[in-house]
Short mmCIF file of C-alpha atoms in Angstrom, two decimals:
data_model
loop_
_atom_site.label_atom_id
_atom_site.label_comp_id
_atom_site.label_asym_id
_atom_site.label_seq_id
_atom_site.Cartn_x
_atom_site.Cartn_y
_atom_site.Cartn_z
CA MET D 1 17.50 8.11 1.41
CA ALA D 2 16.75 11.78 0.76
CA ALA D 3 20.05 12.84 2.26
CA CYS D 4 21.99 10.40 0.09
CA SER D 5 20.25 11.52 -3.09
CA VAL D 6 20.70 15.20 -2.35
CA GLY D 7 24.33 14.65 -1.40
CA LEU D 8 25.08 13.17 -4.80
CA LEU D 9 23.48 16.12 -6.50
CA THR D 10 25.54 18.74 -4.71
CA ARG D 11 29.04 17.51 -5.53
CA VAL D 12 31.16 20.37 -6.89
CA PRO D 13 33.66 19.04 -9.46
CA LEU D 14 37.36 19.56 -8.86
CA CYS D 15 39.53 20.80 -11.72
CA ALA D 16 36.59 20.38 -14.11
CA GLN D 17 37.46 23.42 -16.15
CA GLY D 18 41.22 23.22 -15.86
CA ARG D 19 41.68 19.98 -17.77
CA GLY D 20 41.72 19.56 -21.48
CA GLN D 21 38.41 18.32 -22.79
CA VAL D 22 37.80 14.70 -21.90
CA HIS D 23 36.07 12.93 -24.76
CA ARG D 24 33.22 10.90 -23.34
CA PRO D 25 33.31 7.27 -24.46
CA ILE D 26 30.31 5.69 -26.07
CA CYS D 27 28.78 3.61 -23.28
CA ARG D 28 25.46 2.13 -22.30
CA LEU D 29 22.83 4.51 -21.03
CA LEU D 30 22.29 4.40 -17.31
CA SER D 31 18.84 2.87 -17.55
CA CYS D 32 17.81 -0.63 -18.38
CA PRO D 33 15.08 -1.36 -20.96
CA GLY D 34 11.55 -0.70 -19.82
CA THR D 35 12.15 1.85 -17.05
CA VAL D 36 10.73 5.35 -17.28
CA ALA D 37 14.23 6.72 -17.66
CA ALA D 38 14.94 4.25 -20.45
CA ASP D 39 11.72 5.22 -22.22
CA LEU D 40 12.85 8.82 -22.16
CA LYS D 41 16.36 7.96 -23.31
CA ARG D 42 15.05 5.91 -26.22
CA GLN D 43 13.28 9.03 -27.47
CA GLU D 44 16.45 11.11 -27.40
CA GLN D 45 18.25 12.01 -30.62
CA PRO D 46 21.05 14.56 -31.18
CA SER D 47 19.42 17.59 -29.67
CA GLY D 48 18.67 20.77 -31.54
CA ASN D 49 17.73 24.13 -30.14
CA VAL D 50 14.51 23.61 -28.22
CA GLU D 51 13.81 27.31 -27.99
CA THR D 52 13.91 27.73 -31.77
CA GLY D 53 11.88 24.57 -32.35
CA SER D 54 14.30 22.98 -34.78
CA GLU D 55 13.23 19.68 -36.31
CA ASP D 56 15.83 17.57 -34.50
CA SER D 57 14.71 18.61 -31.03
CA VAL D 58 13.03 15.86 -29.00
CA LEU D 59 10.21 16.34 -26.52
CA ARG D 60 10.65 14.68 -23.15
CA LYS D 61 7.74 13.83 -20.86
CA ARG D 62 7.00 15.78 -17.73
CA PHE D 63 6.97 14.01 -14.38
CA SER D 64 3.19 14.53 -14.10
CA GLU D 65 2.64 13.00 -17.55
CA VAL D 66 4.63 9.88 -16.70
CA GLN D 67 2.81 9.44 -13.39
CA LYS D 68 -0.58 9.92 -15.03
CA GLU D 69 0.21 7.21 -17.60
CA ARG D 70 1.41 4.84 -14.87
CA ARG D 71 -1.70 5.47 -12.78
CA GLU D 72 -4.07 4.79 -15.70
CA GLU D 73 -2.11 1.64 -16.51
CA ALA D 74 -2.41 0.45 -12.89
CA GLN D 75 -6.17 0.98 -12.89
CA ARG D 76 -6.48 -1.54 -15.74
CA THR D 77 -4.30 -4.08 -13.89
CA VAL D 78 -5.10 -6.93 -11.51
CA LEU D 79 -2.95 -8.97 -9.13
CA ILE D 80 -3.61 -12.71 -8.98
CA ASN D 81 -2.22 -15.32 -6.59
CA CYS D 82 -1.68 -18.51 -8.62
CA PRO D 83 -0.96 -22.16 -7.84
CA ASN D 84 2.57 -23.23 -8.76
CA LYS D 85 1.37 -25.87 -11.23
CA ILE D 86 -0.58 -23.70 -13.60
CA SER D 87 -0.57 -23.59 -17.38
CA GLU D 88 0.34 -20.06 -18.43
CA LYS D 89 -1.34 -20.54 -21.81
CA LYS D 90 -4.66 -21.74 -20.34
CA PHE D 91 -4.50 -19.10 -17.61
CA LEU D 92 -4.20 -16.26 -20.13
CA LYS D 93 -6.86 -17.81 -22.36
CA TYR D 94 -9.25 -17.88 -19.40
CA LEU D 95 -8.58 -14.23 -18.54
CA SER D 96 -8.91 -13.15 -22.18
CA GLN D 97 -12.63 -13.89 -22.10
CA TYR D 98 -12.98 -10.75 -19.97
CA GLY D 99 -11.07 -8.58 -22.42
CA PRO D 100 -7.83 -8.20 -24.39
CA ILE D 101 -4.63 -8.34 -22.33
CA ASN D 102 -1.88 -5.78 -22.92
CA ASN D 103 0.88 -7.53 -20.97
CA HIS D 104 1.56 -9.72 -17.97
CA PHE D 105 4.35 -11.15 -15.85
CA PHE D 106 4.81 -13.59 -12.97
CA TYR D 107 6.91 -13.20 -9.82
CA GLU D 108 7.42 -14.83 -6.42
CA SER D 109 6.40 -13.28 -3.08
CA PHE D 110 4.78 -15.60 -0.54
CA GLY D 111 3.76 -17.75 -3.50
CA LEU D 112 3.39 -17.27 -7.23
CA HIS D 113 1.66 -14.10 -8.38
CA ALA D 114 0.65 -12.74 -11.78
CA VAL D 115 0.32 -9.06 -12.71
CA VAL D 116 -2.08 -8.77 -15.64
CA GLU D 117 -2.82 -5.51 -17.44
CA PHE D 118 -6.00 -5.40 -19.52
CA ARG D 119 -6.43 -3.09 -22.47
CA GLN D 120 -9.65 -1.65 -21.08
CA LYS D 121 -10.67 -0.76 -17.55
CA GLY D 122 -14.06 -2.42 -18.03
CA SER D 123 -12.37 -5.82 -18.25
CA VAL D 124 -11.38 -5.50 -14.60
CA ALA D 125 -15.01 -4.91 -13.58
CA SER D 126 -16.09 -7.95 -15.61
CA LEU D 127 -13.51 -10.12 -13.82
CA GLN D 128 -14.68 -8.78 -10.45
CA ASP D 129 -18.28 -9.63 -11.32
CA ALA D 130 -17.23 -13.22 -12.05
CA ALA D 131 -15.26 -13.63 -8.80
CA CYS D 132 -16.68 -14.86 -5.51
CA THR D 133 -15.82 -14.75 -1.82
CA PRO D 134 -13.94 -17.93 -0.80
CA SER D 135 -15.30 -20.47 1.65
CA LEU D 136 -12.83 -20.90 4.52
CA GLY D 137 -14.44 -23.75 6.46
CA THR D 138 -14.26 -23.04 10.19
CA GLU D 139 -13.03 -19.46 9.64
CA ALA D 140 -15.07 -16.52 8.38
CA ALA D 141 -14.04 -14.37 5.42
CA VAL D 142 -14.37 -10.59 5.51
CA PRO D 143 -15.99 -9.84 2.12
CA PHE D 144 -14.05 -7.26 0.13
CA ARG D 145 -14.28 -6.44 -3.57
CA SER D 146 -10.78 -5.60 -4.81
CA ARG D 147 -8.42 -6.22 -7.75
CA PHE D 148 -6.38 -8.74 -5.78
CA PHE D 149 -7.57 -12.26 -6.60
CA SER D 150 -6.67 -15.89 -6.04
CA VAL D 151 -7.21 -18.41 -8.82
CA LYS D 152 -8.04 -22.03 -7.92
CA LEU D 153 -7.78 -25.10 -10.11
CA LYS D 154 -10.95 -27.22 -10.09
CA ASN D 155 -9.01 -30.29 -11.22
CA PRO D 156 -5.40 -29.85 -10.04
CA SER D 157 -4.38 -33.35 -11.07
CA THR D 158 -5.18 -32.69 -14.72
CA SER D 159 -3.34 -29.39 -14.90
CA GLU D 160 -0.44 -29.08 -17.27
CA LYS D 161 3.05 -28.71 -15.89
CA SER D 162 4.67 -25.63 -17.35
CA SER D 163 7.82 -23.71 -16.68
CA ILE D 164 6.70 -20.17 -15.94
CA GLN D 165 9.36 -17.51 -16.20
CA ARG D 166 9.42 -15.41 -13.05
CA SER D 167 10.41 -11.76 -13.04
CA GLY D 168 13.06 -10.96 -10.44
CA GLN D 169 12.01 -8.35 -7.89
CA SER D 170 15.16 -8.41 -5.76
CA PRO D 171 18.68 -7.08 -6.37
CA PRO D 172 21.43 -9.62 -7.16
CA SER D 173 23.40 -11.17 -4.33
CA SER D 174 26.65 -9.53 -3.26
CA LYS D 175 28.58 -12.46 -4.69
CA LYS D 176 26.88 -12.21 -8.09
CA LEU D 177 27.33 -8.44 -8.20
CA PHE D 178 31.00 -8.79 -7.27
CA GLU D 179 31.53 -11.20 -10.15
CA LEU D 180 29.79 -8.88 -12.62
CA LEU D 181 31.97 -5.96 -11.56
CA CYS D 182 35.21 -7.94 -11.81
CA TYR D 183 34.45 -9.01 -15.39
CA ALA D 184 33.63 -5.46 -16.58
CA GLU D 185 36.03 -3.76 -18.97
CA SER D 186 36.33 -0.35 -17.30
CA ILE D 187 35.10 1.63 -14.33
CA ASP D 188 32.53 3.28 -16.61
CA ASP D 189 31.39 -0.22 -17.53
CA GLN D 190 31.28 -1.20 -13.85
CA LEU D 191 29.07 1.78 -13.01
CA ASN D 192 26.69 0.88 -15.81
CA THR D 193 26.69 -2.75 -14.67
CA LEU D 194 25.98 -1.76 -11.06
CA LEU D 195 23.06 0.43 -12.09
CA LYS D 196 21.59 -2.09 -14.49
CA ALA D 197 21.75 -4.83 -11.87
CA SER D 198 20.20 -2.85 -9.02
CA GLN D 199 17.83 -0.24 -10.44
CA ILE D 200 14.06 -0.60 -10.55
CA THR D 201 12.95 -2.63 -13.57
CA GLU D 202 9.88 -2.04 -15.72
CA GLU D 203 8.04 -4.91 -14.00
CA ASN D 204 8.97 -3.65 -10.54
CA ALA D 205 7.75 -0.15 -11.45
CA LYS D 206 4.43 -1.61 -12.63
CA LEU D 207 4.10 -3.54 -9.37
CA ARG D 208 4.78 -0.42 -7.29
CA HIS D 209 2.11 1.61 -9.07
CA LEU D 210 -0.33 -1.30 -8.88
CA THR D 211 0.23 -1.59 -5.12
CA CYS D 212 -0.57 2.11 -4.70
CA SER D 213 -3.68 1.63 -6.82
CA LEU D 214 -4.83 -1.29 -4.66
CA ILE D 215 -4.36 0.80 -1.49
CA GLU D 216 -6.28 3.62 -3.18
CA ASP D 217 -9.23 1.24 -3.68
CA ILE D 218 -9.29 0.67 0.09
CA ALA D 219 -8.96 4.36 0.99
CA ALA D 220 -11.69 5.27 -1.50
CA ALA D 221 -14.22 3.44 0.65
CA TYR D 222 -13.96 6.39 3.07
CA PHE D 223 -12.69 9.09 0.73
CA PRO D 224 -14.17 8.80 -2.78
CA TYR D 225 -12.04 10.33 -5.58
CA CYS D 226 -8.91 10.19 -3.43
CA THR D 227 -5.58 9.32 -5.07
CA VAL D 228 -2.69 7.31 -3.65
CA ARG D 229 0.49 8.44 -5.41
CA PRO D 230 3.97 6.91 -5.10
CA PHE D 231 6.80 9.31 -4.31
CA GLY D 232 10.45 9.12 -3.36
CA SER D 233 12.80 6.52 -4.78
CA SER D 234 9.99 4.57 -6.47
CA VAL D 235 9.47 7.36 -9.02
CA ASN D 236 12.39 9.82 -8.84
CA SER D 237 14.68 7.70 -11.11
CA PHE D 238 17.14 7.00 -8.26
CA GLY D 239 15.38 3.95 -6.82
CA LYS D 240 16.80 0.47 -6.58
CA LEU D 241 15.26 -2.97 -6.30
CA GLY D 242 14.22 -3.69 -2.72
CA CYS D 243 13.69 -0.07 -1.68
CA ASP D 244 10.62 0.89 0.35
CA LEU D 245 7.43 2.12 -1.29
CA ASP D 246 6.47 5.63 -0.10
CA MET D 247 2.84 6.59 -0.74
CA PHE D 248 1.02 9.90 -0.55
CA LEU D 249 -2.75 9.99 0.07
CA ASP D 250 -3.98 12.94 -1.99
CA LEU D 251 -7.42 14.18 -0.90
CA ASP D 252 -7.58 17.27 -3.09
CA GLU D 253 -10.37 15.93 -5.27
CA THR D 254 -12.31 14.57 -2.28
CA GLY D 255 -12.36 17.82 -0.33
CA ARG D 256 -12.23 20.40 -3.08
CA LEU D 257 -12.12 23.88 -1.56
CA ASN D 258 -12.41 25.65 -4.91
CA ALA D 259 -16.00 25.28 -5.98
CA GLN D 260 -16.94 25.90 -9.58
CA LYS D 261 -17.60 29.56 -10.17
CA THR D 262 -21.18 30.35 -11.14
CA SER D 263 -23.12 33.54 -11.65
CA GLU D 264 -25.89 32.38 -9.32
CA ASN D 265 -26.33 33.66 -5.80
CA PHE D 266 -25.78 30.26 -4.21
CA ARG D 267 -22.70 28.33 -3.07
CA MET D 268 -23.08 24.66 -2.23
CA GLU D 269 -20.78 23.20 0.46
CA PHE D 270 -20.37 19.75 2.02
CA GLN D 271 -21.27 19.21 5.65
CA VAL D 272 -18.04 18.19 7.42
CA LYS D 273 -16.57 17.51 10.85
CA ASN D 274 -14.36 20.24 12.30
CA VAL D 275 -11.08 19.61 14.15
CA PRO D 276 -8.69 22.11 15.81
CA SER D 277 -5.83 21.81 13.27
CA GLU D 278 -4.77 20.30 9.96
CA ARG D 279 -2.30 18.05 11.80
CA ILE D 280 -5.11 16.56 13.90
CA ALA D 281 -7.16 16.05 10.73
CA THR D 282 -4.20 14.22 9.16
CA GLN D 283 -3.80 12.00 12.23
CA LYS D 284 -7.49 11.09 12.26
CA ILE D 285 -7.52 10.30 8.55
CA LEU D 286 -4.44 8.08 8.77
CA SER D 287 -5.78 6.38 11.90
CA VAL D 288 -8.93 5.35 10.04
CA ILE D 289 -6.98 4.22 6.97
CA GLY D 290 -4.62 2.24 9.21
CA GLU D 291 -7.53 0.42 10.85
CA CYS D 292 -9.05 -0.32 7.47
CA LEU D 293 -5.77 -1.74 6.11
CA ASP D 294 -5.31 -3.85 9.21
CA HIS D 295 -8.81 -5.33 9.26
CA PHE D 296 -9.89 -5.35 5.62
CA GLY D 297 -6.83 -4.91 3.40
CA PRO D 298 -5.91 -8.19 1.64
CA GLY D 299 -2.18 -8.87 2.00
CA CYS D 300 -1.57 -5.93 4.37
CA VAL D 301 0.20 -7.10 7.55
CA GLY D 302 2.20 -5.56 10.39
CA VAL D 303 0.25 -2.29 10.30
CA GLN D 304 1.76 0.43 12.51
CA LYS D 305 0.15 3.85 13.01
CA ILE D 306 3.00 6.30 13.66
CA LEU D 307 0.85 9.38 14.15
CA ASN D 308 3.01 11.52 16.43
CA ALA D 309 5.95 11.81 14.04
CA ARG D 310 6.71 15.16 12.42
CA CYS D 311 5.07 13.71 9.32
CA PRO D 312 2.41 11.23 10.55
CA LEU D 313 2.34 7.94 8.65
CA VAL D 314 1.00 4.41 8.51
CA ARG D 315 3.65 1.73 7.98
CA PHE D 316 2.79 -1.78 6.80
CA SER D 317 4.01 -4.69 4.72
CA HIS D 318 2.22 -5.62 1.53
CA GLN D 319 2.97 -9.33 1.40
CA ALA D 320 1.73 -9.98 -2.13
CA SER D 321 4.09 -7.39 -3.65
CA GLY D 322 6.86 -7.80 -1.08
CA PHE D 323 7.06 -4.05 -0.40
CA GLN D 324 7.52 -2.30 2.92
CA CYS D 325 5.12 0.64 2.63
CA ASP D 326 4.84 4.06 4.27
CA LEU D 327 1.57 5.94 3.71
CA THR D 328 1.38 9.67 4.45
CA THR D 329 -1.00 12.49 3.60
CA ASN D 330 -0.64 16.26 3.43
CA ASN D 331 2.93 15.73 2.18
CA ARG D 332 2.94 17.53 -1.16
CA ILE D 333 6.44 18.94 -0.72
CA ALA D 334 7.81 15.37 -0.79
CA LEU D 335 6.07 14.92 -4.14
CA LYS D 336 7.75 18.07 -5.49
CA SER D 337 11.12 16.77 -4.26
CA SER D 338 10.50 13.57 -6.22
CA GLU D 339 9.76 15.62 -9.32
CA LEU D 340 12.95 17.64 -8.90
CA LEU D 341 15.08 14.49 -8.61
CA TYR D 342 13.25 13.00 -11.60
CA ILE D 343 14.27 16.03 -13.65
CA TYR D 344 17.89 15.73 -12.49
CA GLY D 345 17.90 12.00 -13.19
CA THR D 346 16.58 12.33 -16.74
CA LEU D 347 18.52 15.42 -17.81
CA ASP D 348 21.87 13.62 -17.90
CA SER D 349 22.51 9.88 -17.85
CA ARG D 350 25.48 10.43 -15.52
CA ARG D 351 23.23 11.95 -12.82
CA ARG D 352 25.64 14.30 -11.17
CA SER D 353 25.70 17.95 -10.18
CA PRO D 354 26.58 21.35 -11.65
CA PRO D 355 27.95 22.05 -14.14
CA ILE D 356 26.22 18.90 -15.41
CA LEU D 357 22.88 19.67 -13.74
CA PRO D 358 21.27 23.09 -13.20
CA THR D 359 20.63 24.47 -9.74
CA LEU D 360 17.11 24.68 -8.39
CA ASP D 361 17.23 28.48 -8.59
CA SER D 362 18.05 28.29 -12.29
CA LEU D 363 15.15 25.87 -12.83
CA LYS D 364 12.92 28.38 -11.07
CA THR D 365 13.84 31.10 -13.58
CA LEU D 366 12.72 28.77 -16.40
CA ALA D 367 9.30 28.13 -14.83
CA ALA D 368 6.16 29.03 -16.75
CA GLU D 369 3.03 30.44 -15.15
CA GLU D 370 1.53 26.94 -14.90
CA ASP D 371 4.58 25.78 -12.90
CA LYS D 372 4.03 28.25 -10.06
CA CYS D 373 3.67 26.21 -6.86
CA ILE D 374 3.36 27.48 -3.28
CA ILE D 375 2.87 24.80 -0.60
CA GLU D 376 2.33 25.93 2.98
CA ASP D 377 4.03 29.28 2.24
CA HIS D 378 7.06 27.50 0.74
CA ASN D 379 8.01 28.39 -2.81
CA CYS D 380 8.27 25.08 -4.69
CA THR D 381 8.30 26.59 -8.16
CA PHE D 382 10.51 25.18 -10.90
CA THR D 383 9.98 24.25 -14.52
CA SER D 384 8.34 20.90 -15.14
CA ASP D 385 9.17 21.01 -18.85
CA LEU D 386 12.49 19.25 -19.43
CA ASN D 387 12.59 20.61 -22.97
CA ARG D 388 13.17 24.15 -21.66
CA ILE D 389 16.43 23.14 -19.99
CA GLU D 390 19.64 23.54 -21.97
CA PRO D 391 21.78 20.37 -22.18
CA SER D 392 25.06 20.33 -20.28
CA GLY D 393 28.34 20.87 -22.08
CA ASN D 394 30.19 18.71 -19.55
CA THR D 395 31.87 15.72 -21.21
CA GLU D 396 33.62 14.06 -18.25
CA THR D 397 33.45 10.31 -18.01
CA LEU D 398 31.69 8.43 -15.23
CA GLU D 399 35.05 7.28 -13.89
CA LEU D 400 36.37 10.82 -13.62
CA LEU D 401 33.18 12.08 -11.98
CA LEU D 402 33.32 9.25 -9.44
CA LYS D 403 36.93 10.05 -8.54
CA GLU D 404 36.15 13.75 -8.12
CA PHE D 405 33.12 12.95 -5.97
CA PHE D 406 35.26 10.95 -3.53
CA GLU D 407 38.04 13.56 -3.56
CA TYR D 408 35.67 16.44 -2.93
CA PHE D 409 33.65 14.92 -0.11
CA GLY D 410 36.67 13.20 1.39
CA ASN D 411 38.02 16.70 2.06
CA PHE D 412 34.77 18.58 2.60
CA ALA D 413 34.62 20.70 5.78
CA PHE D 414 31.49 19.08 7.21
CA ASN D 415 32.28 20.57 10.63
CA LYS D 416 31.57 24.11 9.43
CA ASN D 417 29.86 23.95 6.04
CA SER D 418 26.48 22.77 4.78
CA ILE D 419 25.24 21.99 1.27
CA ASN D 420 22.82 24.28 -0.55
CA ILE D 421 20.80 22.60 -3.30
CA ARG D 422 19.03 25.73 -4.48
CA GLN D 423 22.30 27.48 -5.36
CA GLY D 424 24.57 24.46 -5.87
CA ARG D 425 27.20 25.56 -3.40
CA GLU D 426 28.44 25.13 0.15
CA GLN D 427 27.53 27.60 2.88
CA ASN D 428 28.08 28.14 6.60
CA LYS D 429 26.38 25.47 8.69
CA PRO D 430 23.54 26.94 10.81
CA ASP D 431 23.67 24.27 13.54
CA SER D 432 25.95 21.67 15.12
CA SER D 433 24.55 18.58 13.37
CA PRO D 434 27.26 16.29 11.90
CA LEU D 435 25.82 16.65 8.38
CA HIS D 436 23.66 19.52 7.17
CA ILE D 437 21.98 19.45 3.76
CA GLN D 438 19.47 22.24 3.38
CA ASN D 439 15.97 21.16 2.39
CA PRO D 440 15.60 22.89 -1.00
CA PHE D 441 11.94 23.76 -0.35
CA GLU D 442 11.61 24.03 3.43
CA THR D 443 14.95 25.82 3.70
CA SER D 444 14.97 25.95 7.51
CA LEU D 445 15.08 22.14 7.67
CA ASN D 446 18.02 19.74 7.42
CA VAL D 447 17.16 16.70 5.29
CA SER D 448 20.12 14.79 6.79
CA LYS D 449 19.21 15.50 10.41
CA ASN D 450 19.14 11.80 11.33
CA VAL D 451 22.78 11.22 10.32
CA ASN D 452 24.94 10.88 13.45
CA GLN D 453 28.64 11.63 13.92
CA SER D 454 29.68 7.99 13.60
CA GLN D 455 27.87 7.60 10.29
CA MET D 456 29.27 10.88 9.04
CA GLN D 457 32.84 9.86 9.92
CA LYS D 458 32.38 6.48 8.24
CA PHE D 459 31.29 8.22 5.03
CA VAL D 460 34.33 10.50 5.08
CA ASP D 461 36.66 7.56 5.78
CA LEU D 462 35.23 5.58 2.89
CA ALA D 463 35.32 8.56 0.53
CA ARG D 464 39.00 9.16 1.31
CA GLU D 465 40.01 5.55 0.95
CA SER D 466 38.00 5.16 -2.26
CA ALA D 467 39.72 8.20 -3.76
CA TRP D 468 43.10 6.75 -2.81
CA ILE D 469 42.33 3.31 -4.28
CA LEU D 470 41.20 4.80 -7.59
CA GLN D 471 44.23 7.10 -7.66
CA GLN D 472 46.58 4.14 -7.13
CA GLU D 473 44.88 2.22 -9.93
CA ASP D 474 45.57 5.16 -12.22
CA LYS D 475 49.26 4.79 -11.44
CA ASP D 476 49.45 1.00 -11.58
CA GLY D 477 46.91 0.60 -14.35
CA PRO D 478 43.50 -1.18 -14.04
CA SER D 479 43.54 -4.95 -14.15
CA PRO D 480 40.16 -6.15 -15.50
CA SER D 481 41.76 -9.35 -16.79
CA SER D 482 43.29 -10.33 -13.45
CA ASN D 483 41.58 -12.31 -10.72
CA GLN D 484 42.06 -9.49 -8.21
CA PRO D 485 39.17 -7.11 -7.47
CA TRP D 486 39.60 -3.69 -9.06
CA GLY D 487 37.64 -0.48 -9.55
CA LEU D 488 34.22 -0.59 -7.89
CA ALA D 489 34.79 -4.20 -6.82
CA ALA D 490 37.85 -3.08 -4.81
CA LEU D 491 35.83 -0.25 -3.25
CA LEU D 492 33.20 -2.68 -2.01
CA LEU D 493 35.70 -4.67 0.05
CA PRO D 494 35.46 -3.91 3.80
CA SER D 495 38.61 -2.09 4.87
CA VAL D 496 38.31 1.38 6.37
CA SER D 497 36.13 0.51 9.34
CA ASN D 498 38.40 -2.39 10.18
CA SER D 499 41.56 -0.31 9.74
CA ARG D 500 40.22 2.44 12.03
CA SER D 501 39.44 0.08 14.88
CA LEU D 502 42.77 -1.71 14.41
CA ALA D 503 44.65 1.58 14.38
CA LYS D 504 43.00 2.65 17.62
CA LYS D 505 44.05 -0.56 19.33
CA LYS D 506 47.65 -0.13 18.17
CA GLY D 507 47.72 3.59 18.94
CA LYS D 508 48.48 4.48 15.33
CA LYS D 509 47.01 7.18 13.17
CA PRO D 510 43.96 5.77 11.29
CA ALA D 511 44.43 4.91 7.63
CA SER D 512 41.94 7.61 6.62
CA GLU D 513 44.19 10.31 8.13
CA ARG D 514 47.18 9.01 6.22
CA ILE D 515 45.07 8.87 3.07
CA LYS D 516 43.91 12.46 3.62
CA ASN D 517 47.51 13.67 3.69
CA LEU D 518 48.17 11.83 0.45
CA LEU D 519 45.03 13.30 -1.12
CA ASP D 520 46.12 16.80 -0.12
CA SER D 521 49.34 16.14 -1.99
CA ILE D 522 47.41 14.88 -5.02
CA LYS D 523 45.14 17.93 -4.98
CA SER D 524 48.16 20.20 -4.79
CA ASN D 525 49.63 18.55 -7.87
CA ASN D 526 46.32 18.77 -9.71
CA THR D 527 46.06 22.48 -8.90
CA GLU D 528 49.58 23.13 -10.14
CA ASN D 529 48.76 21.31 -13.37
CA SER D 530 45.66 23.45 -13.84
CA ILE D 531 47.67 26.69 -14.10
CA ASN D 532 47.63 27.75 -17.74
CA THR D 533 50.51 29.11 -19.77
CA SER D 534 49.76 32.69 -18.73
CA GLY D 535 50.32 31.71 -15.10
CA LYS D 536 46.67 32.19 -14.09
CA ARG D 537 44.56 29.55 -12.41
CA THR D 538 41.68 28.22 -14.45
CA ILE D 539 39.70 26.92 -11.48
CA SER D 540 39.15 27.60 -7.82
CA THR D 541 39.27 24.63 -5.47
CA GLN D 542 37.90 24.72 -1.93
CA ALA D 543 38.54 22.09 0.72
#
């Protein structure tokens, strides 16, 4: 997932400066109502000069501010397993006796569940005081006070039948998505449709933060004042419905090393256990949390303690939410990576790379003193204030950016070059791995280390064929009104992998090689067209 996200961010546009200005069409923003990105976009107006503080400038929330709001919201929220035949009106009336309700929604995951957010945190405690441990007959219940409840009907036969609207927590089927793409009016429209159909919704985001909050309640039994924070695709604005939920157990408040400074001649410290290394401490902590989740965590099943990995973790399924979860600790760099991607995702609705998005080094130069961040001797400093970043002057359409992405990476020299996020450029590859994308913070690491040669070749094949298909559609003209798949729908049809295997059997050159030759010809024509009237090139293109 990290490799894919970083790869998208490092695309270098071809012929971006050589063309005449492409007027960007008015199209839907790449965020559906209710998401964090959409909340930010709704605040945006024609931007003024942020540095001068003009009246038409708009403040955008920092990553930390958004996460703080989500966390506080989750702490006022409960998760309730409900019977299918329940009256929504009576259910909400019953809960309202414990306090005003801000919002709620229902969804399906191993039964009907309700997510209910109260206006005040004290309402949750009142509901907990009214709840009881269930009687299970021949089995024994492990008593546990949490914010995950089950509601029972005392008189099921007298309950009202009501049609409860359920919030979808899964992406649309391939068939449904294919139909949506075919009926779109343009490739820009298809891209917007694809994102709207698959990205994390407001309800799904609430459920993710609530799940982290519920796990935090369990961890707090051993580590008071700990925090379980979501990171990765759940919060970086690049997530999609159905993606895993990555969690980070933050123990900074529990084991504060920086005691309050006093003028007295005493320093009070906690008595603690000592272990040989921080890694061993991490393994022990996660081992205990894993046991607790397995034995006492409601809805937590399939718990695996993967403690010998480079980054030790506990993996489990949270049945009530439907999420596959990975819990780590001592992983603050991953949290900074999420913040960086969040900034990239909210700076420009098209979410692509320089010159649309600034490099990490340029974000570092904009950092204030409060942004300074050193984690394990790695410099993770960059500005967290989106309002300090100048908007991009790039006006290319989504369709054009997509074509250039496929063209660039279809011809990228992966055998000798790697991708540098900090500087937004390619560089010599330091090892023999099929794909090398430098970790922007731990620069000696390759975030795409797990990509093998077969996967790498498949990506190149698909990029080349996709570029060719889109190029042909430019010549023949798009056909949104026809019954034939076009644009993104045509790209989703399986073809390259089949054509490669078929070509091998017949002893012919694979289709991707033929397509590469055609793309070279296209690039040559594009370069010739980019020479201005004075005979000088306006861009430099590297293959």
